[in-house]
CSV table of C-alpha atoms in Angstrom, one decimal:
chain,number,residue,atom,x,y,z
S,100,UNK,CA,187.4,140.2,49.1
S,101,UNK,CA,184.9,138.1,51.1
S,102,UNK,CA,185.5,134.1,49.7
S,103,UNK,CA,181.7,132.8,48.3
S,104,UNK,CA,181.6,129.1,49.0
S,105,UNK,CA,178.6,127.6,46.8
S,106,UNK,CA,176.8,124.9,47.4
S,107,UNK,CA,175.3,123.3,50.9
S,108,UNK,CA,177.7,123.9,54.1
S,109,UNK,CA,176.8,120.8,55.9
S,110,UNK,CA,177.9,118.3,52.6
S,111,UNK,CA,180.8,117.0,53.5
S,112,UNK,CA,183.3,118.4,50.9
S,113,UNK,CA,182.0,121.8,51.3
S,114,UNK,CA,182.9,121.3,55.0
S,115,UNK,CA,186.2,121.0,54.0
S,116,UNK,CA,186.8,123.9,52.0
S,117,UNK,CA,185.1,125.7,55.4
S,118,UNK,CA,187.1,124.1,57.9
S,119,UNK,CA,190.4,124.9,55.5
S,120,UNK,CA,189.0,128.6,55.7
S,121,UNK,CA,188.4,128.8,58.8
S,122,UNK,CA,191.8,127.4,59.9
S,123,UNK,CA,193.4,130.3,57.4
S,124,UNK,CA,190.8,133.1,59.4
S,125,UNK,CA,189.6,133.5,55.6
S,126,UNK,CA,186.1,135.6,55.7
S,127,UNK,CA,183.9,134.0,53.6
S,128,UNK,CA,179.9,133.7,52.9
S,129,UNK,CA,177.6,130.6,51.8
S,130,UNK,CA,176.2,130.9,48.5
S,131,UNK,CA,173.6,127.8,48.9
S,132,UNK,CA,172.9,126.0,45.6
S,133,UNK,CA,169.9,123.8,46.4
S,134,UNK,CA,170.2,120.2,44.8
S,135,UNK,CA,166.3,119.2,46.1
S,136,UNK,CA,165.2,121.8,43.2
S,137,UNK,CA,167.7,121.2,40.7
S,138,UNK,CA,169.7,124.4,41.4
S,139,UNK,CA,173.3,122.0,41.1
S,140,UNK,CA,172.5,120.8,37.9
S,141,UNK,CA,171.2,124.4,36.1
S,142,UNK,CA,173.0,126.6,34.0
S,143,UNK,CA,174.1,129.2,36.0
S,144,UNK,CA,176.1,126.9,38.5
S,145,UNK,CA,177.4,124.6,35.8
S,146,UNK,CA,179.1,127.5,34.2
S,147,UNK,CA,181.0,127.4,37.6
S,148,UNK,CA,181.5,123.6,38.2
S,149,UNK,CA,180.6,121.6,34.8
S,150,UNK,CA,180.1,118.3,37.2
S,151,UNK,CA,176.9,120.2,39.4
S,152,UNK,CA,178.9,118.5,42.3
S,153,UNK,CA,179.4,121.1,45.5
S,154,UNK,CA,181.5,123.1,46.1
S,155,UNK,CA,183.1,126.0,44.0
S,156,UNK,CA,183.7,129.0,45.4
S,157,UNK,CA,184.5,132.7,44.2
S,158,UNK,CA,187.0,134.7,45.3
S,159,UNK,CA,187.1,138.1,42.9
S,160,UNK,CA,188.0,136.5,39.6
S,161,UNK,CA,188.5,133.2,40.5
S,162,UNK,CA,186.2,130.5,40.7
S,163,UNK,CA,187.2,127.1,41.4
S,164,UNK,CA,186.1,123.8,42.1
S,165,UNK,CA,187.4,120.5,43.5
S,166,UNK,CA,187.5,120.7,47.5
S,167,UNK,CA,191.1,119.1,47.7
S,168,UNK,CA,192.4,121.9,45.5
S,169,UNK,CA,190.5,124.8,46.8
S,170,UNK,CA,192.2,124.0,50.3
S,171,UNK,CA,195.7,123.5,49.0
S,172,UNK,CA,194.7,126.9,47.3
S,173,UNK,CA,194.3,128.6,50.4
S,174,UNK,CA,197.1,126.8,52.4
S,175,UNK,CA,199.3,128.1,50.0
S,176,UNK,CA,198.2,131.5,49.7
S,177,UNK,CA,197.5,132.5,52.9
S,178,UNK,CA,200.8,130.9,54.4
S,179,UNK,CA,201.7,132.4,56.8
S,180,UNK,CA,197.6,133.5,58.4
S,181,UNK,CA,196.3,131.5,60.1
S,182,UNK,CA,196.9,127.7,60.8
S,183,UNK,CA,200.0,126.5,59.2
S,184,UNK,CA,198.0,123.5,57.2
S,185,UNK,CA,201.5,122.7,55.3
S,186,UNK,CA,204.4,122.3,57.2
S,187,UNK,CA,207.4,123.8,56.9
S,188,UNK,CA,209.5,122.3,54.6
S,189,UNK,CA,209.2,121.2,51.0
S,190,UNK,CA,209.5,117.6,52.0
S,191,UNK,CA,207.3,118.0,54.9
S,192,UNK,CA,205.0,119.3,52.3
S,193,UNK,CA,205.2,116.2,50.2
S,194,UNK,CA,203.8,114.0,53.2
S,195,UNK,CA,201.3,116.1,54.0
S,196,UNK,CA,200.1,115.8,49.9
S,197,UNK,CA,201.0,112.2,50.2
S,198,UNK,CA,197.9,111.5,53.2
S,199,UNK,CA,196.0,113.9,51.2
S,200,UNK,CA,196.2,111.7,48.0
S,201,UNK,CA,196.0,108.4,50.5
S,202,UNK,CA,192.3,110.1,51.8
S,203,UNK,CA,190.8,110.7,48.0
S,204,UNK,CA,192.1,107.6,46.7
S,205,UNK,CA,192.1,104.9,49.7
S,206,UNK,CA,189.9,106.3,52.0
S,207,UNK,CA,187.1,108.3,51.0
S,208,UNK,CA,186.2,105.6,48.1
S,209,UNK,CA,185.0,102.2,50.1
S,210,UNK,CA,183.6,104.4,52.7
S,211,UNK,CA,181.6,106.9,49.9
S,212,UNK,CA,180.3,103.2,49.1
S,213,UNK,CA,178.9,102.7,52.6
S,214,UNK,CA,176.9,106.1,52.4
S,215,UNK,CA,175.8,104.8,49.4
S,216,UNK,CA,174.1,101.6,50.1
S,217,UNK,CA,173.7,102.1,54.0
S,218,UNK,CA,172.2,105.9,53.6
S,219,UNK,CA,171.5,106.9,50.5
S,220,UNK,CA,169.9,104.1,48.9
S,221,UNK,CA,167.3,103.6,51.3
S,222,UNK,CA,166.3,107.1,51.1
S,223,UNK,CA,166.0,106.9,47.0
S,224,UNK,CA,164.5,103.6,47.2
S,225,UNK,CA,166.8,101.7,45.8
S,226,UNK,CA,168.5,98.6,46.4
S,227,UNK,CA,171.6,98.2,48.7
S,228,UNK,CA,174.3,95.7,48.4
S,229,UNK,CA,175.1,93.8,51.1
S,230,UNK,CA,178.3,92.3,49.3
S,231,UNK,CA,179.6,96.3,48.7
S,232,UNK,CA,179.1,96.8,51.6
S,233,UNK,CA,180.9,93.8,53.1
S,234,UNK,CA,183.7,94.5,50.9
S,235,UNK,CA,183.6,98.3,51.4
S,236,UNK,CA,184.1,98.0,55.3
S,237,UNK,CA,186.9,95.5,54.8
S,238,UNK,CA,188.7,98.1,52.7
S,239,UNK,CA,187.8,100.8,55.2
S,240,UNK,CA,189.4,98.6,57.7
S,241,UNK,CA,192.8,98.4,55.8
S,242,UNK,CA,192.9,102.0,55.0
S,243,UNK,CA,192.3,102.4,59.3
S,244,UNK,CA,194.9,99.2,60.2
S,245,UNK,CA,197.5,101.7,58.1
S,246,UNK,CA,196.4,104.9,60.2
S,247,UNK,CA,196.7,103.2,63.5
S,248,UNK,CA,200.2,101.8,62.5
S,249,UNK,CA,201.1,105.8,61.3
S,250,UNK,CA,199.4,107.8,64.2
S,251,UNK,CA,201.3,105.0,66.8
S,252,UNK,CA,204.9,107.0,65.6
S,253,UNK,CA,203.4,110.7,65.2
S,254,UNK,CA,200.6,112.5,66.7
S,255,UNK,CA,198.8,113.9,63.0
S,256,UNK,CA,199.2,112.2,59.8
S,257,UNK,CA,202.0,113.8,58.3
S,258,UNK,CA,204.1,114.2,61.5
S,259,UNK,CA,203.8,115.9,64.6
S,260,UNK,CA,201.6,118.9,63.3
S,261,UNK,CA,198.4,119.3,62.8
S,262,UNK,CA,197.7,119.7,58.5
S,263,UNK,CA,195.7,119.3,55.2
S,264,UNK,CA,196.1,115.6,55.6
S,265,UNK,CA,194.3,115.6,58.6
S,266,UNK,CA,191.5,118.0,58.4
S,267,UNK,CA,190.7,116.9,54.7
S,268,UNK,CA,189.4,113.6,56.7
S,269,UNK,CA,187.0,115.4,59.2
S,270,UNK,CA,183.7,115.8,57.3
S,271,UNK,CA,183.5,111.8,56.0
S,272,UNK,CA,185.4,110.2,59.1
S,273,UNK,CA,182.6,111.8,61.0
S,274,UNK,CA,180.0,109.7,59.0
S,275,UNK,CA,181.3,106.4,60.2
S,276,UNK,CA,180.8,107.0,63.8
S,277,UNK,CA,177.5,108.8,63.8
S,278,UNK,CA,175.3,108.5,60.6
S,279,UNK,CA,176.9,104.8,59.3
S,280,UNK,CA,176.7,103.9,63.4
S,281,UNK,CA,180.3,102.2,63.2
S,282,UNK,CA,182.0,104.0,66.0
S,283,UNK,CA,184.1,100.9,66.5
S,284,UNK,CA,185.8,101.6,63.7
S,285,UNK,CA,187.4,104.2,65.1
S,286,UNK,CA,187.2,103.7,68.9
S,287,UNK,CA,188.8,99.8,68.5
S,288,UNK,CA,191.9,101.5,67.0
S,289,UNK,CA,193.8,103.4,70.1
S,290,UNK,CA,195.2,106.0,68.0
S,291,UNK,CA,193.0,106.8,65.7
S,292,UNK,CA,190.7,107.3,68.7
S,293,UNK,CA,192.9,109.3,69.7
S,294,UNK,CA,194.1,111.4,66.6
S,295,UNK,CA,189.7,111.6,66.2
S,296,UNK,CA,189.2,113.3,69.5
S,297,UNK,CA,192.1,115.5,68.9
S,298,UNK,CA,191.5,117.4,65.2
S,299,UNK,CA,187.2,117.4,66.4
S,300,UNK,CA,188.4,119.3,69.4
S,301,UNK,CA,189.8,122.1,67.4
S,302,UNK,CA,187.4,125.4,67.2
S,303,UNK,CA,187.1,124.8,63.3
S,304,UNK,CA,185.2,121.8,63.5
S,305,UNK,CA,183.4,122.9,66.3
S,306,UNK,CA,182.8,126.3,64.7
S,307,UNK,CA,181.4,124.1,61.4
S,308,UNK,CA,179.3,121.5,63.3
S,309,UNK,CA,177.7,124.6,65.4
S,310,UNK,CA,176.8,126.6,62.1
S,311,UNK,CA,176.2,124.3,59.7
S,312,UNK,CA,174.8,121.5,62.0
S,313,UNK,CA,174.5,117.5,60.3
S,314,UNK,CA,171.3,116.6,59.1
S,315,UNK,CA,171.0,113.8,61.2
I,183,UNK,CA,221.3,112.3,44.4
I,184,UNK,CA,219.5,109.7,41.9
I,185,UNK,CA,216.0,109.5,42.5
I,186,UNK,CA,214.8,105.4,43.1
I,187,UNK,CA,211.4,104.6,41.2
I,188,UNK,CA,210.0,101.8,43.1
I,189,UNK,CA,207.5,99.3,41.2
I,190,UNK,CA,206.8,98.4,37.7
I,191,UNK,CA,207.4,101.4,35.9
I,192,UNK,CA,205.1,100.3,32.6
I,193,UNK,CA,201.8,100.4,35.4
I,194,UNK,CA,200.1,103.4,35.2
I,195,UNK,CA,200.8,105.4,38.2
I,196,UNK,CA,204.6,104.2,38.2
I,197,UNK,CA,205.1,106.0,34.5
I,198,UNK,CA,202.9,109.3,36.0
I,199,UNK,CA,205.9,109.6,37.9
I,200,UNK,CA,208.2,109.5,35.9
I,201,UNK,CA,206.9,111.3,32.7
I,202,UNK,CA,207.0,114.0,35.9
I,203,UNK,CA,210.6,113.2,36.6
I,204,UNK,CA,211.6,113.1,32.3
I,205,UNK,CA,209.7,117.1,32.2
I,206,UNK,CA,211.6,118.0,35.5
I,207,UNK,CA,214.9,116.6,33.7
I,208,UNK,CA,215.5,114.7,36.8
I,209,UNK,CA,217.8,111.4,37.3
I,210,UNK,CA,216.3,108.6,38.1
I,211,UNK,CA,217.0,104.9,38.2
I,212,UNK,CA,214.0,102.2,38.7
I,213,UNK,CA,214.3,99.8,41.5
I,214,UNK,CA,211.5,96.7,40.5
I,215,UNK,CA,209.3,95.5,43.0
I,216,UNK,CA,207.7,92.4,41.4
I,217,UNK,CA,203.8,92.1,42.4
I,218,UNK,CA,204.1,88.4,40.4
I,219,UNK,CA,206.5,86.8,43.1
I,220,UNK,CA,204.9,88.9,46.3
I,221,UNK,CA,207.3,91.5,46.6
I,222,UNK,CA,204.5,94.7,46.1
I,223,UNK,CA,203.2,92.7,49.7
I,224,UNK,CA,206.2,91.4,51.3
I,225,UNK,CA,207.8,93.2,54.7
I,226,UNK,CA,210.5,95.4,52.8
I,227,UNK,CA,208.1,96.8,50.3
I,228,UNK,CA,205.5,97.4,52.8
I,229,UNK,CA,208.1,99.5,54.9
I,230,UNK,CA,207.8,102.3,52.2
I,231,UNK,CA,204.6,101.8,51.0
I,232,UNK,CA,201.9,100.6,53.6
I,233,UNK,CA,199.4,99.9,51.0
I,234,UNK,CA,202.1,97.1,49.1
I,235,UNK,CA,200.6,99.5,45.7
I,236,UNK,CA,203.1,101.6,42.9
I,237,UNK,CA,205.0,103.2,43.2
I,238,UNK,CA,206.8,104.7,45.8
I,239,UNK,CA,210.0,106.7,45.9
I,240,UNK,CA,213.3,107.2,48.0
I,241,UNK,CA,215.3,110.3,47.3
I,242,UNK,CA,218.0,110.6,50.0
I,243,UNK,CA,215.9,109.7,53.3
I,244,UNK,CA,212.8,111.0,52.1
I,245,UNK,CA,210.4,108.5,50.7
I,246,UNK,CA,207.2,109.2,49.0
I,247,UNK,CA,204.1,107.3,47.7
I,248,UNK,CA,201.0,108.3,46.4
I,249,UNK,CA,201.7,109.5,42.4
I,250,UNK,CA,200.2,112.6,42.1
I,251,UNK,CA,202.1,113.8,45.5
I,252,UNK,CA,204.7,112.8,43.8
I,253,UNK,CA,204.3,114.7,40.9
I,254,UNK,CA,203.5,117.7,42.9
I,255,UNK,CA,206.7,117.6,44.9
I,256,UNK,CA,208.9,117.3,42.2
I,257,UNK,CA,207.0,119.7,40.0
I,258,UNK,CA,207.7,122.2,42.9
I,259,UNK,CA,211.1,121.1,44.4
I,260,UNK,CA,212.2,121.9,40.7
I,261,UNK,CA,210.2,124.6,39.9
I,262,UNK,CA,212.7,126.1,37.5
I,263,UNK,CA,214.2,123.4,36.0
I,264,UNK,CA,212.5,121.4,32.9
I,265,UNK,CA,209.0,122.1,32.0
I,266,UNK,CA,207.6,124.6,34.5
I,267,UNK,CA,204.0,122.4,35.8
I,268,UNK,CA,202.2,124.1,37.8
I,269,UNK,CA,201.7,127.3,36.0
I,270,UNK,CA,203.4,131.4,36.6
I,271,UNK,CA,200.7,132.3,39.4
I,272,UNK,CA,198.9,131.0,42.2
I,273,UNK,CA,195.9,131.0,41.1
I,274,UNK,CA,197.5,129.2,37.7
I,275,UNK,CA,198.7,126.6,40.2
I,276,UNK,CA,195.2,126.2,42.0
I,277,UNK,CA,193.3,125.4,38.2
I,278,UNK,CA,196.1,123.0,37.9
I,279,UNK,CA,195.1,121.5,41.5
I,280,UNK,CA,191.6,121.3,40.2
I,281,UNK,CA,192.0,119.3,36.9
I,282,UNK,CA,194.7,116.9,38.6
I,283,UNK,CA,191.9,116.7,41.5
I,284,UNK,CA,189.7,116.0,38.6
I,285,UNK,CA,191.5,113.6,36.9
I,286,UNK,CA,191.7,111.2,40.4
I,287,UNK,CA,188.1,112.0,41.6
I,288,UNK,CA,186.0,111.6,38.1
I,289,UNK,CA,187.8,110.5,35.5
I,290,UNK,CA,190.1,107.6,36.8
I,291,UNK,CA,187.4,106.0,39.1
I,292,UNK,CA,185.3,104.9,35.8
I,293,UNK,CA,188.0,104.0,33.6
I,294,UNK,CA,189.9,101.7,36.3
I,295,UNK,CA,186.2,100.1,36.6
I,296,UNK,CA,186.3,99.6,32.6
I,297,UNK,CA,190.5,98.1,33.2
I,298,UNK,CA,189.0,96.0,35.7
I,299,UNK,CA,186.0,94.5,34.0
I,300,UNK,CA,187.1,94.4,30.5
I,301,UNK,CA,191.1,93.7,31.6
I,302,UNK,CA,191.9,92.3,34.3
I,303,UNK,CA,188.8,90.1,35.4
I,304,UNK,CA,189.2,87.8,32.6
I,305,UNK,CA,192.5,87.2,32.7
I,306,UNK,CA,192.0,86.5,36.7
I,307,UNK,CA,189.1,84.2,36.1
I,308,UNK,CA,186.8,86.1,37.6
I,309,UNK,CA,183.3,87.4,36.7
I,310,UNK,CA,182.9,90.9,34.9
I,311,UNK,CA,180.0,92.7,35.0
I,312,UNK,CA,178.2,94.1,32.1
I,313,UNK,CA,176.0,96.3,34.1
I,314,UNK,CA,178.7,98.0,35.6
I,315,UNK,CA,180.7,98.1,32.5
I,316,UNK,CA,177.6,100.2,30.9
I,317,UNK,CA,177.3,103.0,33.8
I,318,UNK,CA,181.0,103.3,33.6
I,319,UNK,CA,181.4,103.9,29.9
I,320,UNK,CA,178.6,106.6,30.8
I,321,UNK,CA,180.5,108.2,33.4
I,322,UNK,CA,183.4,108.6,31.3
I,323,UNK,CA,181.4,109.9,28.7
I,324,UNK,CA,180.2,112.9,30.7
I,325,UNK,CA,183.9,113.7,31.8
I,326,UNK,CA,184.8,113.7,28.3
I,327,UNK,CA,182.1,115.9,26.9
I,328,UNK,CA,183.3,118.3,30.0
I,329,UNK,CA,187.0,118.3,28.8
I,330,UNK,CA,185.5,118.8,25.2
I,331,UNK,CA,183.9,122.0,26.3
I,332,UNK,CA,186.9,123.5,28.4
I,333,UNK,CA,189.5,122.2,25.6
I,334,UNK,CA,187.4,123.8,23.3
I,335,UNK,CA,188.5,127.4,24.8
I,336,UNK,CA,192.3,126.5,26.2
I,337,UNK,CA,194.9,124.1,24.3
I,338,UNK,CA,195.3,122.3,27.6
I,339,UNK,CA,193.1,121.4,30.9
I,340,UNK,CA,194.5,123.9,32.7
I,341,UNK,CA,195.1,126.9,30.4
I,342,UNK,CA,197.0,127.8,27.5
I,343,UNK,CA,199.8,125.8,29.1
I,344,UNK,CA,200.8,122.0,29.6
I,345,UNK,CA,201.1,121.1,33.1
I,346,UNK,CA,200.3,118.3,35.5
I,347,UNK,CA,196.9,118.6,34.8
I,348,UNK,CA,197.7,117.5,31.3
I,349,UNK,CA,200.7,115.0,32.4
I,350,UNK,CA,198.3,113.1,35.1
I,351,UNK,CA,196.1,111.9,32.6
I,352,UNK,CA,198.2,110.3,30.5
I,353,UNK,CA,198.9,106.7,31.1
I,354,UNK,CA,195.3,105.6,31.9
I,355,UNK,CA,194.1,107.8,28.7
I,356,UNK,CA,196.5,105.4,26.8
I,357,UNK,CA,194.0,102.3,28.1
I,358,UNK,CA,191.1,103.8,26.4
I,359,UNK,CA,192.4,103.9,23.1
I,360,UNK,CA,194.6,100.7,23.0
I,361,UNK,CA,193.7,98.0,25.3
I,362,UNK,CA,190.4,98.8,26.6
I,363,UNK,CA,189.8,99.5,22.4
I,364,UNK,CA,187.4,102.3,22.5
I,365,UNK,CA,189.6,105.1,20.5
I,366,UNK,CA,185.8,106.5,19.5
I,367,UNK,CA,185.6,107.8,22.9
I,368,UNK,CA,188.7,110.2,22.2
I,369,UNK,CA,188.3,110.6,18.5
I,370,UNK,CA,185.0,111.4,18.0
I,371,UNK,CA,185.6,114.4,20.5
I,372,UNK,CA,187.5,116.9,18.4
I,373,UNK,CA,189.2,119.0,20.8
I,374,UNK,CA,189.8,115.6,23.5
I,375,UNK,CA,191.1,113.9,20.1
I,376,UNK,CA,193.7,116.7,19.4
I,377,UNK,CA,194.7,117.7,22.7
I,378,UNK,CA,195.6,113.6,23.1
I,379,UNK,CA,197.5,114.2,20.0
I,380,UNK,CA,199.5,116.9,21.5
I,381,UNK,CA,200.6,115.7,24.8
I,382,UNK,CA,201.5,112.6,23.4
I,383,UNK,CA,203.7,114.5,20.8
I,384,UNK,CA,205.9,115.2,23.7
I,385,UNK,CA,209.0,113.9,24.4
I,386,UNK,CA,208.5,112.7,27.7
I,387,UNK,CA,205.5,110.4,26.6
I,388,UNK,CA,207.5,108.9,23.8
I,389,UNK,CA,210.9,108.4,25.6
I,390,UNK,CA,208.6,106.6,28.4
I,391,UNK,CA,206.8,104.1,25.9
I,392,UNK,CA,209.9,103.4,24.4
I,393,UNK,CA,212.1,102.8,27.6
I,394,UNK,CA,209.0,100.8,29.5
I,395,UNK,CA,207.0,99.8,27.0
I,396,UNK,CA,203.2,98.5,27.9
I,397,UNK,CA,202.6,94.7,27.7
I,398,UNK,CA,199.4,94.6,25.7
């Protein structure tokens, strides 16, 4: 059963759910949904994902939706194909879930705030704010103060193996070096530097940047 | 081996952990970490949980922050003991993923927005704003009406079964009707209004209200 991913390969969370798939060796094809005419927000892809957000995907039966879960989904089930995106024990397990949680809830918000108001906003014609923005970066810079301290005692997030908690940070941490222009961000920090030009190294991410190349 | 609760277990993502740990039928004793004298930001604290937020957890030598990985550990470590969680398949499990994925991505970011605006700036002496009061009220709305329609056709988020889907949304859906004082937004949604009436029904809500009772 080939996986249908929905939505547009080159958003970032429906990078994730690729990356994750291709990590697993998980055939799959792009179903694109096309936000610029409305497609996200009609009924035949709200019946899959009542938010019109991307992605969901269908796999036989099952459709789901929420990136983070879809790639659990597949780490789980296809356990022992593939990368190894959970190590190997139960507690190991727990800290990779742990920087999982840490990404959605500390990380991906202040810096969703930058694409807002330095990207998207611009585009829409509508007003950024240089305060959230201020504020954003200083939260952004917390969140990465936390990683350097982490990635200065193991070489991944959750210890010395490569997992979830580190690929479900590739498609945004991409964003602050090349369409938010911050590279110091991440190049003033000498492990996350590091830990960056390790995970974009592996064929998944190059495999997703070569297919499904970034808009800008 | 007694599980240590770290934080103030009548906060919201202290008591998500251990409604889990009541289900589960797991010991646990709470260790307080008191944000009003520093401690939530002082050098021991910050040891366990680099972000100085609740809770965190030690269990023999593994410690754990981030509440829903908690939750998801202990739902699995014990999969057979207590309430079963996380559902009889996989692909149970991964719809329980995606309404605890929904839970932290769309319907806590709003509502923490309406705890901080209404709640906490006031007390704090600082400015709320009523714009963003407005566009978060409408946010939530939308989620609702979404868990309206699927609660409409299961008894729970995730299924005919309660699960963390169900269990993650509990203490912040306890701000909307009491503090924040906007019960409409449950009770005039028939199927939200009696699936609230069910989980709370539950044993594990009461016994954690009673023990750690909310200060408002």
């Amino acid at each position: 059963m080939v996986v249908k991913v929905l939505g547009q390969p080159h958003y970032a969370c429906p990078r994730r759910v690729i990356l994750a798939l291709l990590e697993k060796e998980i055939e799959y094809e792009i179903v694109l949904v096309d936000g610029k005419v409305g497609e996200d927000k009609g009924p035949e892809y709200l019946k899959l994902q009542p938010f019109g957000l991307y992605p969901a995907i269908q796999d036989g039966d099952l459709t789901l939706f929420e990136s983070r879960a879809i790639i659990r989904y597949y780490a789980e089930k296809y356990k022992n194909q593939g990368t190894n995106l959970l190590g190997k024990t139960l507690e190991e397990k727990g800290i990779v879930e742990q920087w999982v949680e840490v990404e959605g809830q500390n990380f991906n918000p202040p810096l969703m705030q930058l694409v807002i108001h330095i990207l998207v906003n611009p585009v829409l014609g509508l007003p950024s704010d240089p305060k959230m923005i201020e504020e954003s970066e200083k939260k952004l810079v917390k969140v990465l103060n936390i990683y350097e301290e982490k990635l200065s005692k193991t070489k991944y997030l959750a210890g010395d193996f490569f997992s979830l908690a580190d690929l479900t940070h590739l498609p945004l941490t991409y964003y602050i070096l090349e369409p938010l222009k911050k590279p110091y961000l991440v190049r003033d920090r000498k492990h996350v530097s590091a830990w960056w030009d390790d995970i974009t190294s592996r064929s998944s991410w190059k495999k997703s940047v070569e297919l499904y190349p970034f808009p800008f």
